[in-house]
PDB file of C-alpha atoms in Angstrom:
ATOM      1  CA  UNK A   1       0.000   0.000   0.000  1.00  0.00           C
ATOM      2  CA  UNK A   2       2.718   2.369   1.251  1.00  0.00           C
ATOM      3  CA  UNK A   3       4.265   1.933  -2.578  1.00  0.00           C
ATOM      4  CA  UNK A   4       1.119   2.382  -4.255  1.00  0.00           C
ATOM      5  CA  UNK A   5       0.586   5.795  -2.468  1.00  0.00           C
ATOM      6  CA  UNK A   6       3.720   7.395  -3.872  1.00  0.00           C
ATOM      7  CA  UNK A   7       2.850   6.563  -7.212  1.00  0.00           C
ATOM      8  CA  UNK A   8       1.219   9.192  -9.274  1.00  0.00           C
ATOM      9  CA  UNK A   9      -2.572   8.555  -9.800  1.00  0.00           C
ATOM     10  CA  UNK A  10      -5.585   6.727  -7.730  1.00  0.00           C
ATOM     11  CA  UNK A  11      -6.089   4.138 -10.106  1.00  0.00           C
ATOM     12  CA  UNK A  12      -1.985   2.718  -9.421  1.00  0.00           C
ATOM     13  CA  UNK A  13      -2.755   3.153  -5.437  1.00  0.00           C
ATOM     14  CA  UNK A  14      -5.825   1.487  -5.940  1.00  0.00           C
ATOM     15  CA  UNK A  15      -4.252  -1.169  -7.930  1.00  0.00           C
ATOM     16  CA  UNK A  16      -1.784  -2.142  -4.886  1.00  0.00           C
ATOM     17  CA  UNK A  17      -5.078  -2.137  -2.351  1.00  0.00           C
ATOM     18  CA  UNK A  18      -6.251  -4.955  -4.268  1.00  0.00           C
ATOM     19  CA  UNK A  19      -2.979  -6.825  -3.715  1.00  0.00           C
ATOM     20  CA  UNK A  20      -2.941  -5.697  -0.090  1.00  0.00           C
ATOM     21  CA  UNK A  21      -6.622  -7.617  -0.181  1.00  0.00           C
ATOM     22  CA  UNK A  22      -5.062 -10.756  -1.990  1.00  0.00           C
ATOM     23  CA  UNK A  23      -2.319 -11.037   0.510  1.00  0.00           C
ATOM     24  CA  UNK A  24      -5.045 -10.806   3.410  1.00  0.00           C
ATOM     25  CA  UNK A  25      -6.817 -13.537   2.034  1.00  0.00           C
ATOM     26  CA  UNK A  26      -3.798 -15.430   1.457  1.00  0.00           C
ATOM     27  CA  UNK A  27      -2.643 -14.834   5.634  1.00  0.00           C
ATOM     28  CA  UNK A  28      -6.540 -16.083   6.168  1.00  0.00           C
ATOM     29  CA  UNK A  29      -6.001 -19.100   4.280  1.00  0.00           C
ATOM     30  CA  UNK A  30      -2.646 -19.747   6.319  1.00  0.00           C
ATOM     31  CA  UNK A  31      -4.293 -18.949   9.702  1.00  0.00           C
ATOM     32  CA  UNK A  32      -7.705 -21.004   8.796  1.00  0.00           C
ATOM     33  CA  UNK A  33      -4.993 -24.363   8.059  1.00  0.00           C
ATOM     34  CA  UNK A  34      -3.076 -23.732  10.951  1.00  0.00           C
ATOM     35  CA  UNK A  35      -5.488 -24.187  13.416  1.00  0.00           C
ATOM     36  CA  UNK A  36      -7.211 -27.089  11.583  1.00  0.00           C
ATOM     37  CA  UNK A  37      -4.212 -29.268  11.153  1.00  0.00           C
ATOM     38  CA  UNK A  38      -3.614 -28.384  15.131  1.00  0.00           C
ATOM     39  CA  UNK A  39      -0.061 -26.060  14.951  1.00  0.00           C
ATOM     40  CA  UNK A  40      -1.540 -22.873  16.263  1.00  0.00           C
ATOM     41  CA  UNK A  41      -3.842 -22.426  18.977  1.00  0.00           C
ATOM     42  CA  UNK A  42      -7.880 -21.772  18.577  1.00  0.00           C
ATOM     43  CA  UNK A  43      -7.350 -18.653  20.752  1.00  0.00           C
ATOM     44  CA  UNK A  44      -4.346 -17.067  18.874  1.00  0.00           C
ATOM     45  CA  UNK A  45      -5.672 -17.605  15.184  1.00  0.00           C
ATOM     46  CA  UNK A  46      -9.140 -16.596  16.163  1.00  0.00           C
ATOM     47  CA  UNK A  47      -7.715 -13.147  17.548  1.00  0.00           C
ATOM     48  CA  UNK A  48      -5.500 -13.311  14.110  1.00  0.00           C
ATOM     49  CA  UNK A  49      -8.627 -13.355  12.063  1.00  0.00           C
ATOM     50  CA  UNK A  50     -10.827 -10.935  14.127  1.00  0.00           C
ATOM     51  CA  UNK A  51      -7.941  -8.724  13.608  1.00  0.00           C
ATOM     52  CA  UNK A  52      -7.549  -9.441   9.427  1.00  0.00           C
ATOM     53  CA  UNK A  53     -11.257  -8.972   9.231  1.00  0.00           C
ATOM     54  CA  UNK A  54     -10.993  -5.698  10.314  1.00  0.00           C
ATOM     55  CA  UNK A  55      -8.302  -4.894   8.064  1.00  0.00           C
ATOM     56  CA  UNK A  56     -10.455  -6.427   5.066  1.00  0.00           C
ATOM     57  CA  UNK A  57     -13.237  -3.703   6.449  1.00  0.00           C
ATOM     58  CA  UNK A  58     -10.692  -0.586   5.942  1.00  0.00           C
ATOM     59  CA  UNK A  59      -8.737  -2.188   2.878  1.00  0.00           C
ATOM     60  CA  UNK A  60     -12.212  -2.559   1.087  1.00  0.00           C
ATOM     61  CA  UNK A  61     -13.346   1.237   2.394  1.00  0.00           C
ATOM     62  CA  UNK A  62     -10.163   2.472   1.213  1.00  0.00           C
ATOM     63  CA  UNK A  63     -10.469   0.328  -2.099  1.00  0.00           C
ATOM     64  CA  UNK A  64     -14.019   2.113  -2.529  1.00  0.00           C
ATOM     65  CA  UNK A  65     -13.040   5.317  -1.839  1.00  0.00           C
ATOM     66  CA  UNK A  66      -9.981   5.764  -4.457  1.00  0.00           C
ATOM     67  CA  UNK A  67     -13.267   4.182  -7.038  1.00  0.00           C
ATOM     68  CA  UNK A  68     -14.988   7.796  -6.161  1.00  0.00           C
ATOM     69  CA  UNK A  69     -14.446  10.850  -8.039  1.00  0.00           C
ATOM     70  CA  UNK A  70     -11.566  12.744  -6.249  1.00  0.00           C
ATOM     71  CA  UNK A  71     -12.753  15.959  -4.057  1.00  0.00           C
ATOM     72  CA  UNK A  72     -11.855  19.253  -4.816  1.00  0.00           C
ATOM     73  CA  UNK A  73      -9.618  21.304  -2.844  1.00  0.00           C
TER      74      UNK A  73
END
């Protein structure tokens, strides 16, 4: 994210959201077969996900935001 905001232009930043989304997905994934093949405990991954749902929530607000015409100063 932090290299998609220097870039010139919303549609770039908006472009690196997206992978900031696919690489939330993909710690999700990671954290869901943890605890299901029994290496991390049901306590730490489910304060894991609680944590990378809320980043989903402000990755996906800031995802629909840079869609919206840009305000003028």
């Amino acid at each position: 994210i932090a290299e998609g905001h220097n870039r010139r232009g919303r549609r770039l930043y908006a472009h690196y959201v997206g992978i900031a989304l696919g690489s939330l997905a993909e710690l999700e994934s990671h954290l869901e077969l943890a605890l299901r093949v029994g290496i991390a405990p049901p306590e730490d991954t489910g304060r894991a996900l609680q944590v990378a749902e809320e980043v989903n929530r402000m990755l996906h607000a800031l995802a629909k935001s840079l869609e919206a015409p840009p305000r003028q100063r």
